Amino acid sequence: MSARSKARKRALDILFQSDVRGDEVAVTLAAEAKRAAGEPAREASWLYAREIVDGVIDHRDDIDEQISTHSRDWKLDRMPAVDRAVLRIGVWELLFNDQVPPAVAIDEAVELAKEFSTDDSGAFVHGVLARISRSS
């Protein structure tokens, strides 16, 4: 697994944890930063995970608007928390990170959804991110 794939998983953990616990993402991120300081071997994945989470924090309203607009009859608060977190990562990579090709952002998000969410989540995430990619 590449360092960026590991970073996406770490970012997913932070966003999911924050959502489920009802904590501010910045609080969960700070706790993870403290833990990451003691794990120098995982620094490469931590740096990109932090970039993702900071980006989601900075663009949260725009990201959530894109998800709501393109999710076809699914409200954000009705989605599984894992799907929300995966979509936020995918939308950030699609719209705010020029270093990640759209196909890679979508594929990585779909893989996270397949691994950590429901049987239908991969197709759902793919559909939403594909619509966002086409509209941007």
Coordinates of N, CA, C and O in Angstrom, one line a residue:
M1 N 0.9 -1.2 0.0 CA 0.0 0.0 0.0 C 0.9 1.2 0.0 O 1.8 1.3 0.8
S2 N 0.6 2.2 -0.9 CA 1.4 3.4 -1.0 C 1.2 4.3 0.2 O 0.2 4.2 1.0
A3 N 2.1 5.2 0.4 CA 2.1 6.2 1.5 C 0.8 7.0 1.4 O 0.2 7.3 2.4
R4 N 0.4 7.4 0.2 CA -0.8 8.2 0.0 C -2.0 7.4 0.4 O -3.0 7.9 0.9
S5 N -2.1 6.1 0.0 CA -3.2 5.3 0.4 C -3.3 5.2 1.9 O -4.4 5.2 2.5
K6 N -2.2 5.0 2.5 CA -2.2 4.9 4.0 C -2.6 6.2 4.6 O -3.4 6.3 5.6
A7 N -2.2 7.3 4.0 CA -2.6 8.7 4.5 C -4.1 8.8 4.3 O -4.7 9.4 5.2
R8 N -4.7 8.4 3.2 CA -6.1 8.5 3.1 C -6.9 7.7 4.2 O -7.9 8.2 4.7
K9 N -6.3 6.6 4.5 CA -6.9 5.8 5.6 C -6.8 6.5 6.9 O -7.8 6.5 7.7
R10 N -5.7 7.1 7.2 CA -5.5 7.8 8.4 C -6.5 9.0 8.4 O -7.1 9.3 9.5
A11 N -6.6 9.7 7.3 CA -7.5 10.9 7.2 C -9.0 10.4 7.5 O -9.8 11.0 8.2
L12 N -9.3 9.2 6.9 CA -10.6 8.6 7.1 C -10.9 8.3 8.6 O -11.9 8.7 9.1
D13 N -9.9 7.8 9.2 CA -10.0 7.5 10.7 C -10.3 8.8 11.4 O -11.2 8.8 12.3
I14 N -9.6 9.8 11.1 CA -9.7 11.1 11.9 C -11.1 11.7 11.6 O -11.8 12.1 12.5
L15 N -11.5 11.8 10.3 CA -12.8 12.3 10.0 C -14.0 11.5 10.5 O -15.0 12.1 11.1
F16 N -13.9 10.2 10.4 CA -14.9 9.3 11.0 C -15.0 9.4 12.5 O -16.1 9.6 13.0
Q17 N -13.9 9.4 13.1 CA -13.9 9.5 14.6 C -14.5 10.8 15.1 O -15.3 10.8 16.0
S18 N -14.1 11.8 14.4 CA -14.7 13.1 14.8 C -16.2 13.2 14.6 O -16.9 13.7 15.5
D19 N -16.7 12.7 13.5 CA -18.1 12.6 13.2 C -18.9 11.8 14.2 O -19.9 12.3 14.7
V20 N -18.4 10.6 14.5 CA -19.1 9.7 15.4 C -19.1 10.2 16.8 O -20.2 10.1 17.5
R21 N -18.0 10.8 17.2 CA -18.0 11.3 18.6 C -18.6 12.7 18.7 O -18.8 13.1 19.9
G22 N -18.8 13.4 17.6 CA -19.4 14.7 17.7 C -18.4 15.7 18.1 O -18.7 16.8 18.6
D23 N -17.1 15.4 17.9 CA -16.0 16.4 18.2 C -15.7 17.2 17.0 O -16.0 16.8 15.9
E24 N -15.1 18.4 17.3 CA -14.6 19.2 16.2 C -13.5 18.4 15.5 O -12.7 17.8 16.2
V25 N -13.4 18.5 14.2 CA -12.3 17.8 13.5 C -11.0 18.2 14.0 O -10.0 17.4 14.1
A26 N -10.8 19.5 14.2 CA -9.5 20.0 14.7 C -9.1 19.4 16.0 O -7.9 19.2 16.2
V27 N -10.0 19.1 16.9 CA -9.7 18.4 18.2 C -9.1 17.0 17.9 O -8.1 16.6 18.5
T28 N -9.8 16.3 17.1 CA -9.4 14.9 16.8 C -8.1 15.0 16.0 O -7.2 14.1 16.3
L29 N -7.9 15.9 15.1 CA -6.6 16.1 14.4 C -5.5 16.4 15.4 O -4.4 15.8 15.2
A30 N -5.7 17.2 16.3 CA -4.6 17.5 17.3 C -4.2 16.3 18.1 O -3.1 16.1 18.4
A31 N -5.2 15.5 18.5 CA -4.9 14.3 19.3 C -4.1 13.3 18.4 O -3.2 12.7 18.9
E32 N -4.5 13.2 17.1 CA -3.7 12.3 16.2 C -2.3 12.9 16.0 O -1.4 12.1 15.8
A33 N -2.2 14.2 15.9 CA -0.9 14.8 15.7 C 0.1 14.4 16.9 O 1.3 14.1 16.6
K34 N -0.5 14.5 18.1 CA 0.3 14.1 19.2 C 0.8 12.7 19.1 O 1.9 12.4 19.4
R35 N -0.1 11.8 18.8 CA 0.2 10.4 18.6 C 1.2 10.2 17.5 O 2.2 9.4 17.6
A36 N 1.0 10.9 16.4 CA 1.9 10.7 15.2 C 3.3 11.2 15.5 O 4.3 10.7 14.9
A37 N 3.5 12.1 16.4 CA 4.8 12.6 16.8 C 5.7 11.5 17.3 O 6.9 11.5 17.2
G38 N 5.1 10.5 17.9 CA 5.8 9.4 18.5 C 6.0 8.2 17.5 O 6.5 7.1 17.8
E39 N 5.6 8.4 16.2 CA 5.7 7.4 15.2 C 6.5 7.9 14.0 O 5.9 8.0 12.9
P40 N 7.8 8.1 14.1 CA 8.5 8.7 13.0 C 8.5 7.8 11.7 O 8.6 8.4 10.6
A41 N 8.3 6.5 11.9 CA 8.3 5.7 10.7 C 7.1 5.9 9.8 O 7.1 5.5 8.6
R42 N 6.1 6.5 10.4 CA 4.8 6.7 9.6 C 4.7 8.2 9.2 O 3.6 8.6 8.8
E43 N 5.8 8.9 9.2 CA 5.7 10.3 9.0 C 5.2 10.6 7.6 O 4.4 11.6 7.4
A44 N 5.6 9.9 6.6 CA 5.2 10.1 5.2 C 3.6 10.1 5.1 O 3.0 11.0 4.4
S45 N 3.0 9.1 5.6 CA 1.6 9.0 5.5 C 0.9 10.1 6.4 O -0.2 10.6 6.1
W46 N 1.5 10.4 7.5 CA 0.9 11.4 8.4 C 0.9 12.8 7.7 O -0.1 13.5 7.8
L47 N 1.9 13.2 7.0 CA 1.9 14.5 6.4 C 0.8 14.7 5.4 O 0.1 15.7 5.4
Y48 N 0.6 13.7 4.6 CA -0.5 13.8 3.6 C -1.9 13.7 4.3 O -2.8 14.4 3.9
A49 N -2.0 12.8 5.3 CA -3.2 12.7 6.0 C -3.6 14.1 6.6 O -4.8 14.5 6.6
R50 N -2.6 14.7 7.2 CA -2.9 16.1 7.8 C -3.3 17.1 6.7 O -4.2 17.9 6.9
E51 N -2.6 17.0 5.6 CA -3.0 17.9 4.5 C -4.5 17.7 4.0 O -5.2 18.6 3.8
I52 N -4.9 16.4 4.0 CA -6.2 16.1 3.6 C -7.2 16.7 4.6 O -8.2 17.4 4.3
V53 N -7.0 16.3 5.9 CA -7.9 16.8 7.0 C -7.9 18.3 7.1 O -9.0 18.9 7.2
D54 N -6.8 19.0 7.0 CA -6.8 20.4 7.0 C -7.6 21.0 5.8 O -8.3 21.9 5.9
G55 N -7.4 20.3 4.6 CA -8.2 20.8 3.5 C -9.7 20.6 3.6 O -10.5 21.5 3.2
V56 N -10.1 19.5 4.2 CA -11.5 19.3 4.5 C -12.0 20.3 5.5 O -13.1 20.8 5.3
I57 N -11.2 20.6 6.5 CA -11.6 21.6 7.5 C -11.8 23.0 6.8 O -12.8 23.7 6.9
D58 N -10.8 23.3 6.0 CA -10.8 24.7 5.3 C -11.9 24.8 4.3 O -12.4 25.9 4.0
H59 N -12.3 23.7 3.6 CA -13.3 23.8 2.5 C -14.6 23.0 2.9 O -15.3 22.7 1.9
R60 N -14.8 22.8 4.1 CA -16.0 21.9 4.5 C -17.3 22.3 3.9 O -18.0 21.5 3.4
D61 N -17.6 23.6 3.9 CA -18.9 24.1 3.4 C -19.0 23.8 1.9 O -20.1 23.3 1.4
D62 N -18.0 24.1 1.2 CA -18.0 23.8 -0.3 C -18.1 22.3 -0.6 O -18.8 21.9 -1.5
I63 N -17.3 21.5 0.2 CA -17.3 20.1 0.0 C -18.7 19.5 0.3 O -19.2 18.7 -0.5
D64 N -19.2 19.9 1.4 CA -20.6 19.4 1.8 C -21.6 19.8 0.8 O -22.6 19.0 0.5
E65 N -21.5 21.0 0.3 CA -22.5 21.5 -0.8 C -22.4 20.6 -2.0 O -23.4 20.2 -2.6
Q66 N -21.1 20.3 -2.4 CA -20.9 19.4 -3.6 C -21.5 18.1 -3.4 O -22.2 17.5 -4.3
I67 N -21.3 17.5 -2.2 CA -21.9 16.2 -1.9 C -23.4 16.2 -1.9 O -24.0 15.4 -2.5
S68 N -23.9 17.2 -1.3 CA -25.4 17.3 -1.2 C -26.0 17.5 -2.6 O -27.0 16.9 -2.9
T69 N -25.4 18.3 -3.4 CA -25.9 18.6 -4.7 C -25.9 17.4 -5.6 O -26.8 17.1 -6.4
H70 N -24.8 16.5 -5.5 CA -24.6 15.4 -6.4 C -25.0 14.0 -5.9 O -24.8 13.0 -6.6
S71 N -25.5 14.0 -4.7 CA -25.8 12.7 -4.1 C -27.2 12.1 -4.4 O -27.5 11.0 -3.9
R72 N -27.9 12.8 -5.1 CA -29.2 12.4 -5.6 C -30.1 11.7 -4.5 O -30.1 10.5 -4.3
D73 N -30.8 12.6 -3.9 CA -31.8 12.2 -2.9 C -31.2 11.6 -1.6 O -32.0 11.1 -0.7
W74 N -30.0 11.8 -1.3 CA -29.4 11.4 -0.1 C -28.9 12.6 0.7 O -28.0 13.3 0.2
K75 N -29.4 12.9 1.8 CA -29.0 14.0 2.6 C -27.7 13.5 3.4 O -27.6 12.4 3.8
L76 N -26.8 14.5 3.6 CA -25.6 14.2 4.3 C -25.8 13.5 5.6 O -25.1 12.5 6.0
D77 N -26.8 14.0 6.4 CA -27.0 13.4 7.7 C -27.6 12.0 7.7 O -27.6 11.3 8.7
R78 N -28.1 11.6 6.6 CA -28.6 10.2 6.4 C -27.6 9.2 5.9 O -27.9 8.0 6.0
M79 N -26.5 9.7 5.4 CA -25.5 8.8 4.9 C -24.7 8.1 6.1 O -24.6 8.7 7.1
P80 N -24.2 6.9 5.9 CA -23.3 6.3 6.9 C -22.1 7.3 7.1 O -21.6 7.9 6.2
A81 N -21.7 7.4 8.3 CA -20.6 8.2 8.7 C -19.3 7.9 7.9 O -18.6 8.9 7.5
V82 N -19.1 6.7 7.6 CA -17.9 6.3 6.8 C -18.0 6.9 5.4 O -17.1 7.5 4.8
D83 N -19.2 6.8 4.8 CA -19.4 7.3 3.5 C -19.2 8.8 3.4 O -18.6 9.4 2.5
R84 N -19.7 9.5 4.4 CA -19.5 11.0 4.5 C -18.0 11.3 4.5 O -17.6 12.2 3.8
A85 N -17.3 10.6 5.4 CA -15.9 10.9 5.5 C -15.1 10.6 4.2 O -14.3 11.3 3.7
V86 N -15.5 9.4 3.6 CA -14.8 9.0 2.3 C -15.1 10.1 1.2 O -14.2 10.5 0.5
L87 N -16.4 10.5 1.1 CA -16.8 11.5 0.1 C -16.1 12.8 0.4 O -15.6 13.5 -0.6
R88 N -15.9 13.2 1.6 CA -15.2 14.5 1.9 C -13.8 14.4 1.4 O -13.3 15.4 0.9
I89 N -13.1 13.3 1.7 CA -11.8 13.1 1.2 C -11.7 13.2 -0.3 O -10.9 13.9 -0.9
G90 N -12.6 12.4 -0.9 CA -12.6 12.4 -2.4 C -12.9 13.7 -3.0 O -12.3 14.1 -4.0
V91 N -13.9 14.4 -2.5 CA -14.2 15.8 -3.0 C -13.0 16.7 -2.9 O -12.7 17.5 -3.8
W92 N -12.4 16.7 -1.7 CA -11.2 17.5 -1.5 C -10.1 17.2 -2.5 O -9.6 18.2 -3.1
E93 N -9.9 16.0 -2.7 CA -8.8 15.6 -3.7 C -9.2 16.0 -5.1 O -8.4 16.5 -5.9
L94 N -10.5 15.9 -5.5 CA -11.0 16.2 -6.8 C -10.9 17.7 -7.1 O -10.5 18.2 -8.1
L95 N -11.3 18.5 -6.1 CA -11.5 20.0 -6.3 C -10.4 20.8 -5.8 O -10.2 22.0 -6.3
F96 N -9.6 20.4 -4.8 CA -8.7 21.2 -4.1 C -7.2 20.7 -4.1 O -6.4 21.3 -3.5
N97 N -7.0 19.6 -4.8 CA -5.6 19.1 -4.8 C -5.3 18.7 -6.3 O -5.7 17.6 -6.8
D98 N -4.6 19.6 -7.0 CA -4.3 19.4 -8.4 C -3.3 18.3 -8.6 O -3.0 17.9 -9.7
Q99 N -2.6 17.8 -7.5 CA -1.6 16.8 -7.7 C -2.2 15.4 -7.8 O -1.4 14.4 -8.2
V100 N -3.5 15.2 -7.6 CA -4.1 13.9 -7.7 C -5.0 13.9 -8.9 O -6.0 14.7 -8.9
P101 N -4.8 13.0 -9.9 CA -5.7 12.9 -11.0 C -7.1 12.5 -10.6 O -7.2 11.7 -9.6
P102 N -8.1 13.0 -11.2 CA -9.5 12.7 -10.8 C -9.7 11.2 -10.7 O -10.4 10.7 -9.8
A103 N -9.2 10.4 -11.7 CA -9.5 9.0 -11.7 C -8.9 8.3 -10.5 O -9.5 7.4 -9.9
V104 N -7.7 8.8 -10.0 CA -7.1 8.3 -8.8 C -7.9 8.6 -7.6 O -8.1 7.8 -6.7
A105 N -8.3 9.9 -7.5 CA -9.1 10.3 -6.3 C -10.4 9.5 -6.2 O -10.7 9.0 -5.1
I106 N -11.0 9.2 -7.3 CA -12.3 8.5 -7.3 C -12.0 7.0 -7.0 O -12.6 6.4 -6.1
D107 N -11.0 6.4 -7.6 CA -10.6 5.0 -7.3 C -10.3 4.8 -5.9 O -10.7 3.8 -5.3
E108 N -9.4 5.7 -5.3 CA -9.0 5.5 -3.9 C -10.2 5.6 -3.0 O -10.3 4.9 -2.0
A109 N -11.1 6.6 -3.3 CA -12.3 6.7 -2.4 C -13.2 5.5 -2.5 O -13.7 5.0 -1.5
V110 N -13.4 5.0 -3.7 CA -14.2 3.8 -3.9 C -13.6 2.6 -3.1 O -14.3 1.8 -2.4
E111 N -12.3 2.4 -3.2 CA -11.6 1.4 -2.4 C -11.8 1.5 -0.9 O -12.1 0.5 -0.2
L112 N -11.7 2.7 -0.4 CA -12.0 2.9 1.0 C -13.4 2.6 1.4 O -13.6 1.9 2.4
A113 N -14.3 3.0 0.6 CA -15.7 2.7 0.8 C -16.0 1.2 0.8 O -16.7 0.7 1.7
K114 N -15.4 0.5 -0.2 CA -15.6 -0.9 -0.2 C -15.0 -1.7 1.0 O -15.6 -2.6 1.5
E115 N -13.9 -1.2 1.5 CA -13.2 -1.8 2.6 C -13.9 -1.5 3.9 O -14.0 -2.4 4.8
F116 N -14.4 -0.3 4.1 CA -14.8 0.1 5.4 C -16.3 0.4 5.6 O -16.8 0.7 6.7
S117 N -17.1 0.3 4.5 CA -18.5 0.6 4.6 C -19.4 -0.5 4.1 O -19.0 -1.7 4.1
T118 N -20.6 -0.2 3.7 CA -21.6 -1.2 3.3 C -21.3 -1.7 1.9 O -20.4 -1.2 1.1
D119 N -22.0 -2.8 1.5 CA -21.8 -3.4 0.2 C -22.1 -2.5 -0.9 O -21.5 -2.6 -2.0
D120 N -23.0 -1.6 -0.7 CA -23.4 -0.6 -1.8 C -22.6 0.7 -1.8 O -22.8 1.5 -2.7
S121 N -21.8 0.9 -0.8 CA -21.1 2.2 -0.7 C -20.1 2.4 -1.8 O -20.0 3.6 -2.2
G122 N -19.4 1.4 -2.3 CA -18.5 1.7 -3.4 C -19.1 2.3 -4.6 O -18.7 3.3 -5.1
A123 N -20.3 1.7 -5.0 CA -21.0 2.2 -6.1 C -21.6 3.6 -5.9 O -21.5 4.5 -6.7
F124 N -22.1 3.8 -4.6 CA -22.6 5.1 -4.3 C -21.5 6.2 -4.3 O -21.7 7.3 -4.9
V125 N -20.4 5.9 -3.7 CA -19.3 6.9 -3.7 C -18.8 7.2 -5.1 O -18.6 8.3 -5.5
H126 N -18.7 6.1 -5.9 CA -18.3 6.3 -7.3 C -19.2 7.2 -8.0 O -18.8 8.1 -8.7
G127 N -20.5 7.0 -7.9 CA -21.5 7.8 -8.6 C -21.4 9.2 -8.2 O -21.5 10.1 -9.1
V128 N -21.4 9.5 -6.9 CA -21.3 10.9 -6.4 C -20.0 11.6 -6.9 O -20.1 12.7 -7.5
L129 N -18.9 11.0 -6.8 CA -17.6 11.6 -7.2 C -17.5 11.7 -8.7 O -17.0 12.7 -9.2
A130 N -18.0 10.8 -9.4 CA -18.0 10.9 -10.9 C -18.9 12.1 -11.3 O -18.4 12.9 -12.2
R131 N -20.0 12.3 -10.7 CA -20.9 13.5 -11.1 C -20.1 14.8 -10.7 O -20.2 15.7 -11.5
I132 N -19.5 14.8 -9.6 CA -18.8 16.0 -9.2 C -17.6 16.3 -10.1 O -17.4 17.4 -10.6
S133 N -16.9 15.2 -10.5 CA -15.8 15.4 -11.4 C -16.2 15.9 -12.8 O -15.6 16.8 -13.3
R134 N -17.3 15.4 -13.3 CA -17.8 15.8 -14.6 C -18.3 17.3 -14.5 O -18.2 18.0 -15.5
S135 N -18.8 17.7 -13.4 CA -19.4 19.1 -13.3 C -18.3 20.1 -13.0 O -18.6 21.3 -13.1
S136 N -17.1 19.7 -12.6 CA -16.1 20.7 -12.2 C -15.2 21.1 -13.4 O -15.2 20.5 -14.4

